[in-house]
mmCIF file of C-alpha atoms in Angstrom:
data_model
loop_
_atom_site.group_PDB
_atom_site.id
_atom_site.type_symbol
_atom_site.label_atom_id
_atom_site.label_comp_id
_atom_site.label_asym_id
_atom_site.label_seq_id
_atom_site.Cartn_x
_atom_site.Cartn_y
_atom_site.Cartn_z
ATOM 1 C CA MET A 10 37.160 146.673 33.497
ATOM 2 C CA PHE A 11 40.760 146.184 34.546
ATOM 3 C CA GLU A 12 43.331 148.952 34.645
ATOM 4 C CA ARG A 13 46.116 148.527 32.149
ATOM 5 C CA PHE A 14 48.890 146.128 32.943
ATOM 6 C CA ARG A 15 51.581 148.079 31.095
ATOM 7 C CA GLY A 16 52.091 150.419 33.998
ATOM 8 C CA ALA A 17 50.804 147.740 36.329
ATOM 9 C CA GLY A 18 48.663 150.460 37.804
ATOM 10 C CA THR A 19 46.070 148.306 39.439
ATOM 11 C CA VAL A 20 44.955 149.178 42.927
ATOM 12 C CA LEU A 21 45.939 147.158 45.984
ATOM 13 C CA ALA A 22 43.606 144.991 48.034
ATOM 14 C CA GLY A 23 41.705 144.980 51.292
ATOM 15 C CA SER A 24 41.376 141.829 53.376
ATOM 16 C CA LEU A 25 43.054 139.694 56.043
ATOM 17 C CA ALA A 26 45.635 141.417 58.276
ATOM 18 C CA LEU A 27 48.611 139.206 58.747
ATOM 19 C CA LEU A 28 51.812 141.039 59.457
ATOM 20 C CA LEU A 29 55.142 139.726 58.559
ATOM 21 C CA ALA A 30 58.368 141.159 59.366
ATOM 22 C CA ALA A 31 60.825 138.908 57.721
ATOM 23 C CA CYS A 32 64.353 137.955 57.220
ATOM 24 C CA GLY A 33 66.386 141.091 57.080
ATOM 25 C CA GLY A 34 69.323 142.963 58.423
ATOM 26 C CA GLY A 35 70.564 146.088 60.046
ATOM 27 C CA GLY A 36 71.389 148.445 57.162
ATOM 28 C CA GLY A 37 71.562 145.799 54.536
ATOM 29 C CA GLY A 38 75.300 145.938 54.254
ATOM 30 C CA GLY A 39 76.850 144.640 57.458
ATOM 31 C CA GLY A 40 77.653 141.110 58.456
ATOM 32 C CA SER A 41 77.630 141.308 62.224
ATOM 33 C CA GLY A 42 74.859 140.897 64.730
ATOM 34 C CA PRO A 43 74.776 141.566 68.465
ATOM 35 C CA ASN A 44 78.181 141.302 70.180
ATOM 36 C CA GLY A 45 79.891 141.110 66.805
ATOM 37 C CA SER A 46 78.411 137.753 65.873
ATOM 38 C CA ALA A 47 77.366 136.957 62.323
ATOM 39 C CA LYS A 48 73.817 137.987 61.496
ATOM 40 C CA SER A 49 71.211 135.301 61.146
ATOM 41 C CA CYS A 50 68.998 135.094 58.081
ATOM 42 C CA SER A 51 66.137 136.462 60.168
ATOM 43 C CA GLU A 52 68.256 139.559 60.816
ATOM 44 C CA GLN A 53 69.584 139.980 57.284
ATOM 45 C CA PHE A 54 68.037 138.036 54.439
ATOM 46 C CA SER A 55 69.976 137.093 51.333
ATOM 47 C CA ALA A 56 69.591 134.539 48.578
ATOM 48 C CA GLU A 57 72.865 132.903 49.602
ATOM 49 C CA ALA A 58 71.663 132.455 53.177
ATOM 50 C CA ALA A 59 68.397 130.994 51.911
ATOM 51 C CA GLN A 60 70.324 128.628 49.683
ATOM 52 C CA ALA A 61 72.463 127.478 52.609
ATOM 53 C CA ASP A 62 69.512 126.900 54.949
ATOM 54 C CA SER A 63 66.075 127.935 53.723
ATOM 55 C CA THR A 64 64.420 126.828 56.983
ATOM 56 C CA SER A 65 66.174 129.639 58.843
ATOM 57 C CA CYS A 66 64.973 132.238 56.341
ATOM 58 C CA GLN A 67 61.221 132.047 56.799
ATOM 59 C CA PRO A 68 59.304 135.307 57.239
ATOM 60 C CA GLU A 69 58.644 136.343 60.831
ATOM 61 C CA TYR A 70 55.630 138.239 62.103
ATOM 62 C CA TYR A 71 55.039 141.265 64.347
ATOM 63 C CA THR A 72 58.667 141.865 65.252
ATOM 64 C CA GLN A 73 58.569 145.671 65.498
ATOM 65 C CA CYS A 74 54.988 146.919 65.185
ATOM 66 C CA ASP A 75 51.661 145.291 65.955
ATOM 67 C CA SER A 76 49.249 144.492 63.145
ATOM 68 C CA LEU A 77 46.912 147.328 62.264
ATOM 69 C CA ASP A 78 43.969 144.896 62.314
ATOM 70 C CA LEU A 79 40.595 146.204 61.157
ATOM 71 C CA ARG A 80 40.629 149.450 59.179
ATOM 72 C CA LEU A 81 38.236 151.039 56.756
ATOM 73 C CA PRO A 82 39.293 150.334 53.149
ATOM 74 C CA VAL A 83 40.014 153.965 52.322
ATOM 75 C CA ASN A 84 43.168 155.981 51.911
ATOM 76 C CA SER A 85 44.772 157.024 55.174
ATOM 77 C CA MET A 86 45.453 160.664 55.940
ATOM 78 C CA ASN A 87 48.415 159.823 58.172
ATOM 79 C CA PRO A 88 50.650 156.840 58.878
ATOM 80 C CA SER A 89 49.259 154.733 61.702
ATOM 81 C CA GLU A 90 51.176 154.654 64.962
ATOM 82 C CA CYS A 91 53.679 151.872 65.441
ATOM 83 C CA THR A 92 52.861 150.133 68.704
ATOM 84 C CA LYS A 93 54.336 146.941 70.074
ATOM 85 C CA ASP A 94 52.441 144.972 72.728
ATOM 86 C CA GLY A 95 50.393 148.071 73.463
ATOM 87 C CA ALA A 96 53.389 150.350 73.982
ATOM 88 C CA ASP A 97 54.866 153.072 71.785
ATOM 89 C CA GLY A 98 57.002 151.371 69.158
ATOM 90 C CA GLY A 99 59.399 154.282 68.849
ATOM 91 C CA VAL A 100 58.631 155.378 65.285
ATOM 92 C CA VAL A 101 57.930 159.035 64.564
ATOM 93 C CA ALA A 102 56.075 160.462 61.570
ATOM 94 C CA GLU A 103 56.146 163.854 59.899
ATOM 95 C CA LYS A 104 55.140 165.464 56.635
ATOM 96 C CA GLY A 105 57.095 167.330 54.011
ATOM 97 C CA SER A 106 56.649 168.691 50.521
ATOM 98 C CA ALA A 107 58.794 168.934 47.408
ATOM 99 C CA GLY A 108 58.413 168.794 43.659
ATOM 100 C CA GLY A 109 54.827 170.004 43.796
ATOM 101 C CA THR A 110 53.626 167.221 46.072
ATOM 102 C CA SER A 111 53.533 166.188 49.719
ATOM 103 C CA TYR A 112 55.120 163.180 51.353
ATOM 104 C CA ASP A 113 54.948 161.225 54.593
ATOM 105 C CA MET A 114 58.131 160.330 56.441
ATOM 106 C CA VAL A 115 58.596 157.726 59.175
ATOM 107 C CA ARG A 116 61.783 156.876 61.034
ATOM 108 C CA PRO A 117 62.957 155.616 64.415
ATOM 109 C CA ALA A 118 62.748 158.308 67.074
ATOM 110 C CA ASN A 119 66.526 158.449 67.455
ATOM 111 C CA GLY A 120 67.731 156.980 64.207
ATOM 112 C CA GLY A 121 66.932 156.403 60.575
ATOM 113 C CA LYS A 122 70.459 157.209 59.470
ATOM 114 C CA LYS A 123 71.393 153.946 57.749
ATOM 115 C CA GLY A 124 69.505 154.631 54.562
ATOM 116 C CA LEU A 125 66.661 156.371 52.750
ATOM 117 C CA TYR A 126 63.836 154.202 51.410
ATOM 118 C CA VAL A 127 61.512 155.924 48.936
ATOM 119 C CA ALA A 128 58.170 154.148 48.445
ATOM 120 C CA LEU A 129 55.889 154.833 45.466
ATOM 121 C CA HIS A 130 52.234 153.849 45.791
ATOM 122 C CA TRP A 131 49.861 152.129 43.386
ATOM 123 C CA ARG A 132 47.230 153.858 41.272
ATOM 124 C CA SER A 133 44.632 155.595 43.466
ATOM 125 C CA GLY A 134 46.710 155.046 46.601
ATOM 126 C CA ASN A 135 48.676 157.597 48.590
ATOM 127 C CA GLY A 136 51.821 157.752 50.678
ATOM 128 C CA ALA A 137 50.275 157.228 54.106
ATOM 129 C CA THR A 138 48.340 154.177 52.946
ATOM 130 C CA MET A 139 51.510 152.812 51.343
ATOM 131 C CA ILE A 140 53.278 153.109 54.688
ATOM 132 C CA ASN A 141 50.418 151.411 56.510
ATOM 133 C CA ASN A 142 49.608 148.587 54.095
ATOM 134 C CA MET A 143 53.218 147.765 53.251
ATOM 135 C CA ARG A 144 54.334 147.896 56.903
ATOM 136 C CA LEU A 145 56.966 150.516 56.249
ATOM 137 C CA SER A 146 57.083 151.764 59.840
ATOM 138 C CA GLU A 147 58.220 148.271 60.726
ATOM 139 C CA LEU A 148 60.866 148.444 58.023
ATOM 140 C CA ALA A 149 62.073 151.818 59.299
ATOM 141 C CA LYS A 150 62.507 150.519 62.830
ATOM 142 C CA ALA A 151 63.893 147.085 61.952
ATOM 143 C CA ARG A 152 66.541 148.429 59.564
ATOM 144 C CA ASP A 153 67.117 151.890 61.085
ATOM 145 C CA LEU A 154 65.936 153.674 57.950
ATOM 146 C CA THR A 155 64.210 156.886 57.031
ATOM 147 C CA VAL A 156 61.195 155.932 54.916
ATOM 148 C CA VAL A 157 59.559 158.478 52.621
ATOM 149 C CA ALA A 158 56.294 157.853 50.771
ATOM 150 C CA PRO A 159 55.234 160.728 48.480
ATOM 151 C CA ASP A 160 51.791 161.253 47.001
ATOM 152 C CA SER A 161 51.758 161.349 43.226
ATOM 153 C CA PRO A 162 50.788 164.850 42.049
ATOM 154 C CA TYR A 163 49.463 163.447 38.773
ATOM 155 C CA LYS A 164 45.712 162.906 38.599
ATOM 156 C CA ILE A 165 44.111 160.795 35.909
ATOM 157 C CA LEU A 166 41.480 162.801 33.995
ATOM 158 C CA ALA A 167 41.917 165.592 36.563
ATOM 159 C CA ILE A 168 40.094 163.553 39.209
ATOM 160 C CA ALA A 169 41.303 162.271 42.545
ATOM 161 C CA LEU A 170 42.967 159.191 41.100
ATOM 162 C CA SER A 171 46.676 159.573 41.745
ATOM 163 C CA ASP A 172 49.008 157.663 39.460
ATOM 164 C CA TRP A 173 52.810 157.524 39.509
ATOM 165 C CA ASP A 174 53.185 156.164 35.988
ATOM 166 C CA TYR A 175 53.533 159.444 34.099
ATOM 167 C CA GLU A 176 56.225 161.352 32.249
ATOM 168 C CA GLY A 177 57.064 163.883 34.964
ATOM 169 C CA ALA A 178 57.581 161.332 37.732
ATOM 170 C CA PRO A 179 61.428 161.289 37.669
ATOM 171 C CA GLU A 180 61.707 165.014 38.397
ATOM 172 C CA VAL A 181 59.266 164.786 41.308
ATOM 173 C CA ILE A 182 61.069 161.775 42.766
ATOM 174 C CA SER A 183 64.412 163.595 42.557
ATOM 175 C CA ALA A 184 62.983 166.604 44.385
ATOM 176 C CA VAL A 185 61.485 164.424 47.117
ATOM 177 C CA ILE A 186 64.775 162.587 47.653
ATOM 178 C CA ALA A 187 66.716 165.841 47.996
ATOM 179 C CA ASP A 188 64.183 167.383 50.368
ATOM 180 C CA ALA A 189 63.900 164.249 52.502
ATOM 181 C CA LYS A 190 67.670 164.060 52.925
ATOM 182 C CA ALA A 191 67.753 167.649 54.134
ATOM 183 C CA ARG A 192 64.755 167.229 56.448
ATOM 184 C CA ALA A 193 66.137 164.063 58.041
ATOM 185 C CA GLY A 194 69.708 165.354 58.223
ATOM 186 C CA LEU A 195 71.019 162.583 56.001
ATOM 187 C CA PRO A 196 74.324 162.899 54.135
ATOM 188 C CA ASN A 197 74.152 163.188 50.385
ATOM 189 C CA ASP A 198 75.822 159.791 49.954
ATOM 190 C CA VAL A 199 73.334 157.932 52.163
ATOM 191 C CA PRO A 200 72.186 154.690 50.468
ATOM 192 C CA VAL A 201 68.867 155.273 48.672
ATOM 193 C CA ILE A 202 66.539 152.429 47.727
ATOM 194 C CA LEU A 203 63.666 153.272 45.380
ATOM 195 C CA ALA A 204 60.710 150.908 45.763
ATOM 196 C CA GLY A 205 57.377 150.842 43.991
ATOM 197 C CA VAL A 206 54.340 148.644 43.650
ATOM 198 C CA SER A 207 52.183 148.412 40.539
ATOM 199 C CA SER A 208 52.195 151.843 38.862
ATOM 200 C CA GLY A 209 54.701 152.940 41.518
ATOM 201 C CA ALA A 210 57.067 150.283 40.177
ATOM 202 C CA ALA A 211 56.605 151.704 36.685
ATOM 203 C CA ALA A 212 57.576 155.140 38.029
ATOM 204 C CA ALA A 213 60.671 153.731 39.708
ATOM 205 C CA ASN A 214 61.672 152.291 36.364
ATOM 206 C CA ARG A 215 61.039 155.645 34.658
ATOM 207 C CA PHE A 216 63.417 157.200 37.195
ATOM 208 C CA PHE A 217 66.090 154.634 36.362
ATOM 209 C CA CYS A 218 65.657 154.928 32.605
ATOM 210 C CA ALA A 219 65.807 158.712 32.791
ATOM 211 C CA GLY A 220 69.416 158.329 33.913
ATOM 212 C CA ASN A 221 68.847 159.603 37.427
ATOM 213 C CA THR A 222 71.738 158.541 39.609
ATOM 214 C CA GLY A 223 72.206 158.544 43.346
ATOM 215 C CA ILE A 224 70.238 155.407 44.156
ATOM 216 C CA LYS A 225 71.698 152.095 45.301
ATOM 217 C CA GLY A 226 68.902 149.845 44.174
ATOM 218 C CA LEU A 227 65.419 149.268 42.806
ATOM 219 C CA LEU A 228 62.668 147.135 44.334
ATOM 220 C CA LEU A 229 59.899 146.609 41.767
ATOM 221 C CA VAL A 230 56.833 144.771 43.094
ATOM 222 C CA ALA A 231 53.956 143.685 40.834
ATOM 223 C CA SER A 232 55.542 145.751 38.090
ATOM 224 C CA GLY A 233 54.061 144.097 35.020
ATOM 225 C CA LYS A 234 54.926 145.409 31.583
ATOM 226 C CA ILE A 235 56.926 148.596 31.983
ATOM 227 C CA SER A 236 58.882 148.799 28.745
ATOM 228 C CA GLU A 237 56.486 150.293 26.196
ATOM 229 C CA ALA A 238 56.535 153.996 27.035
ATOM 230 C CA GLU A 239 59.291 156.091 25.480
ATOM 231 C CA SER A 240 60.621 157.011 28.913
ATOM 232 C CA THR A 241 61.118 153.336 29.772
ATOM 233 C CA GLU A 242 62.468 152.162 26.453
ATOM 234 C CA CYS A 243 65.761 151.305 28.152
ATOM 235 C CA LEU A 244 64.104 147.981 28.958
ATOM 236 C CA SER A 245 63.295 147.156 25.366
ATOM 237 C CA ALA A 246 65.240 144.241 23.923
ATOM 238 C CA ALA A 247 67.080 146.516 21.506
ATOM 239 C CA ALA A 248 68.033 149.141 24.053
ATOM 240 C CA ALA A 249 69.041 147.086 27.082
ATOM 241 C CA ALA A 250 72.581 146.317 25.945
ATOM 242 C CA ALA A 251 73.227 149.909 24.872
ATOM 243 C CA LYS A 252 71.755 151.232 28.105
ATOM 244 C CA ALA A 253 74.339 149.295 30.083
ATOM 245 C CA ALA A 254 76.974 151.652 28.694
ATOM 246 C CA THR A 255 75.036 154.869 29.342
ATOM 247 C CA VAL A 256 73.579 154.523 32.845
ATOM 248 C CA SER A 257 74.930 153.680 36.255
ATOM 249 C CA PRO A 258 73.575 150.178 36.884
ATOM 250 C CA VAL A 259 72.007 149.519 40.259
ATOM 251 C CA ALA A 260 70.958 146.426 42.163
ATOM 252 C CA VAL A 261 67.500 145.338 41.010
ATOM 253 C CA VAL A 262 64.952 143.028 42.636
ATOM 254 C CA LEU A 263 61.625 142.231 40.979
ATOM 255 C CA VAL A 264 58.893 140.561 43.058
ATOM 256 C CA GLU A 265 55.957 139.104 41.164
ATOM 257 C CA GLY A 266 53.096 136.737 41.915
ATOM 258 C CA SER A 267 52.750 133.911 39.430
ATOM 259 C CA SER A 268 48.965 134.493 39.415
ATOM 260 C CA ASP A 269 49.426 138.071 38.223
ATOM 261 C CA PRO A 270 48.215 138.380 34.604
ATOM 262 C CA ALA A 271 51.329 140.461 33.924
ATOM 263 C CA TYR A 272 53.762 137.850 35.286
ATOM 264 C CA GLU A 273 55.357 136.989 31.936
ATOM 265 C CA ASP A 274 56.029 140.678 31.268
ATOM 266 C CA THR A 275 58.035 140.829 34.484
ATOM 267 C CA VAL A 276 60.072 137.807 33.406
ATOM 268 C CA VAL A 277 60.987 139.683 30.215
ATOM 269 C CA ASN A 278 61.908 142.825 32.155
ATOM 270 C CA TYR A 279 64.120 140.787 34.470
ATOM 271 C CA GLY A 280 66.069 139.544 31.479
ATOM 272 C CA HIS A 281 66.650 143.112 30.302
ATOM 273 C CA PHE A 282 67.852 144.206 33.748
ATOM 274 C CA ARG A 283 70.274 141.280 33.731
ATOM 275 C CA THR A 284 71.608 142.509 30.396
ATOM 276 C CA ILE A 285 71.996 146.047 31.709
ATOM 277 C CA ASN A 286 73.849 144.814 34.801
ATOM 278 C CA GLY A 287 76.035 142.424 32.819
ATOM 279 C CA CYS A 288 74.828 139.296 34.592
ATOM 280 C CA PRO A 289 76.127 136.108 32.922
ATOM 281 C CA GLY A 290 74.316 132.847 32.342
ATOM 282 C CA ALA A 291 70.912 131.970 33.700
ATOM 283 C CA GLY A 292 71.546 132.815 37.343
ATOM 284 C CA THR A 293 71.041 130.647 40.418
ATOM 285 C CA THR A 294 67.596 129.636 41.662
ATOM 286 C CA VAL A 295 66.790 129.140 45.337
ATOM 287 C CA VAL A 296 63.513 127.626 46.547
ATOM 288 C CA LEU A 297 62.109 129.123 49.746
ATOM 289 C CA ASN A 298 59.281 127.291 51.576
ATOM 290 C CA GLU A 299 58.102 125.636 48.341
ATOM 291 C CA GLN A 300 56.121 128.747 47.372
ATOM 292 C CA VAL A 301 58.950 131.100 46.462
ATOM 293 C CA ASP A 302 61.597 130.821 43.749
ATOM 294 C CA ILE A 303 64.428 133.348 43.835
ATOM 295 C CA ASN A 304 66.561 133.556 40.715
ATOM 296 C CA TYR A 305 69.579 135.789 41.256
ATOM 297 C CA SER A 306 73.042 136.734 40.060
ATOM 298 C CA ASN A 307 75.602 138.567 42.164
ATOM 299 C CA ASN A 308 78.571 138.089 39.837
ATOM 300 C CA CYS A 309 77.478 140.675 37.275
ATOM 301 C CA GLY A 310 79.973 142.690 35.288
ATOM 302 C CA SER A 311 78.606 146.003 36.559
ATOM 303 C CA GLY A 312 79.239 145.022 40.165
ATOM 304 C CA HIS A 313 75.498 145.158 40.862
ATOM 305 C CA GLY A 314 73.328 142.068 40.991
ATOM 306 C CA ALA A 315 69.788 141.288 39.919
ATOM 307 C CA ALA A 316 67.107 138.981 41.282
ATOM 308 C CA MET A 317 63.575 137.950 40.499
ATOM 309 C CA VAL A 318 61.338 136.601 43.244
ATOM 310 C CA THR A 319 58.462 134.485 41.956
ATOM 311 C CA VAL A 320 55.780 134.050 44.619
ATOM 312 C CA LYS A 321 53.660 131.123 43.520
ATOM 313 C CA ASP A 322 50.725 131.722 45.867
ATOM 314 C CA SER A 323 50.370 135.429 45.081
ATOM 315 C CA GLY A 324 48.670 137.688 42.566
ATOM 316 C CA HIS A 325 49.116 141.333 41.615
ATOM 317 C CA ASN A 326 49.963 142.705 45.042
ATOM 318 C CA TRP A 327 52.689 143.198 47.640
ATOM 319 C CA PRO A 328 53.513 139.902 49.385
ATOM 320 C CA GLY A 329 53.443 140.353 53.136
ATOM 321 C CA MET A 330 51.251 143.457 53.114
ATOM 322 C CA ASP A 331 49.063 144.227 56.109
ATOM 323 C CA ARG A 332 45.459 144.498 54.950
ATOM 324 C CA PRO A 333 42.206 145.525 56.611
ATOM 325 C CA ILE A 334 39.777 142.787 57.586
ATOM 326 C CA PRO A 335 37.238 141.510 56.853
ATOM 327 C CA PRO A 336 37.346 141.568 53.036
ATOM 328 C CA ASN A 337 34.753 143.725 51.371
ATOM 329 C CA PRO A 338 32.782 141.521 48.940
ATOM 330 C CA LEU A 339 31.819 144.556 46.861
ATOM 331 C CA THR A 340 34.944 146.675 46.612
ATOM 332 C CA ASP A 341 37.306 143.722 46.364
ATOM 333 C CA LEU A 342 35.693 142.885 43.032
ATOM 334 C CA ILE A 343 35.942 146.389 41.600
ATOM 335 C CA PRO A 344 39.430 147.602 40.664
ATOM 336 C CA GLY A 345 39.568 151.100 42.062
ATOM 337 C CA GLY A 346 36.513 150.501 44.228
ATOM 338 C CA SER A 347 38.603 150.148 47.352
ATOM 339 C CA SER A 348 41.575 152.435 47.766
ATOM 340 C CA SER A 349 43.151 149.853 50.018
ATOM 341 C CA GLY A 350 43.127 147.856 46.864
ATOM 342 C CA ALA A 351 41.018 145.507 44.817
ATOM 343 C CA MET A 352 43.695 142.919 44.415
ATOM 344 C CA SER A 353 42.026 139.670 45.409
ATOM 345 C CA ILE A 354 40.609 139.482 41.890
ATOM 346 C CA PHE A 355 44.180 138.989 40.672
ATOM 347 C CA GLY A 356 45.098 136.327 43.221
ATOM 348 C CA LYS A 357 45.486 136.285 46.969
ATOM 349 C CA VAL A 358 48.115 138.126 48.957
ATOM 350 C CA SER A 359 50.929 135.776 49.932
ATOM 351 C CA TYR A 360 52.770 135.577 53.230
ATOM 352 C CA SER A 361 55.370 133.122 51.942
ATOM 353 C CA PHE A 362 57.711 136.029 51.157
ATOM 354 C CA ASP A 363 57.951 139.451 52.737
ATOM 355 C CA ALA A 364 58.491 142.110 50.095
ATOM 356 C CA THR A 365 59.007 144.614 52.912
ATOM 357 C CA LEU A 366 61.958 143.347 54.959
ATOM 358 C CA GLN A 367 63.136 140.447 52.840
ATOM 359 C CA GLY A 368 62.749 142.531 49.700
ATOM 360 C CA TYR A 369 64.815 145.381 51.138
ATOM 361 C CA ASP A 370 67.532 143.055 52.400
ATOM 362 C CA LEU A 371 67.714 141.265 49.068
ATOM 363 C CA VAL A 372 68.305 144.543 47.229
ATOM 364 C CA ARG A 373 71.060 145.529 49.665
ATOM 365 C CA SER A 374 72.724 142.125 49.359
ATOM 366 C CA LEU A 375 73.073 142.704 45.613
ATOM 367 C CA ASP A 376 74.367 146.275 45.591
#
């Protein structure tokens, strides 16, 4: 009944809309806020800031875009408008194509120059729904980013069931990144963060293991077991140490719900990423609001850190996602039955951690 956990390609869920915009910062790299003051944890999240004062690092809600509230649990054709208190939120959307697929792009009307964030959807999702459910318009505005969410061109059994976890994914991702940079007028050295959820996380790992360079970091959410396929063997126990000498390590953040059946696989993958990045010891663990454990190392030999966020009150999903309400008692129990996602069967969606803003900031704090 369930989709396989190896690629973590399960579909995401439909239910309660609770938007959280979280601790995060301007481009992820600076240390100054308005008038040159130091940024607060709500402006730029990091594990160190949470360790110093976890009460100041709680997720915040509705900071840039209003909640989408009730939507039909089907894939969106276009990103929803970002509005704030009934007014235009200042985020523009457009479409592009590259690598044999199409993509949706959102960015601030007069910005988006601080980085490129590439978001890979779950099995049977699409780019527009990824932007809507994962609140990526809010991320674009809050962090002054260009966000690109491509549709996977790969269809399972030649039917309309898009899946990113396939052999040709790295080439498509590379083409999308190049085209998006040109379309948005971004310099070639702009920081690129590659994020994925479920099978999208597996594809992000394929991209890394294929030796593709030019990215600053990986954000892998609900990734599950992603080390069996030949193209991801760099995360096998035998290959991790050797891979450290053959690839350009990048900052890596894994976010996983402890109720996800594939949780232990993610723990294993985290250990391999630590080996690749040359992270010593067992790392430091920070507890955030009693529901979130963040184990991290930023003193790694490669110069790039690694972190694993364990969300205790979450299942196989994206913590902090905006979901349609009310829950559908039929499709929520059928993986693939709702293209907004049938994730409640794997544990509820948590709002104790925001994989959108906090996840992005955490990656940037480790690069």
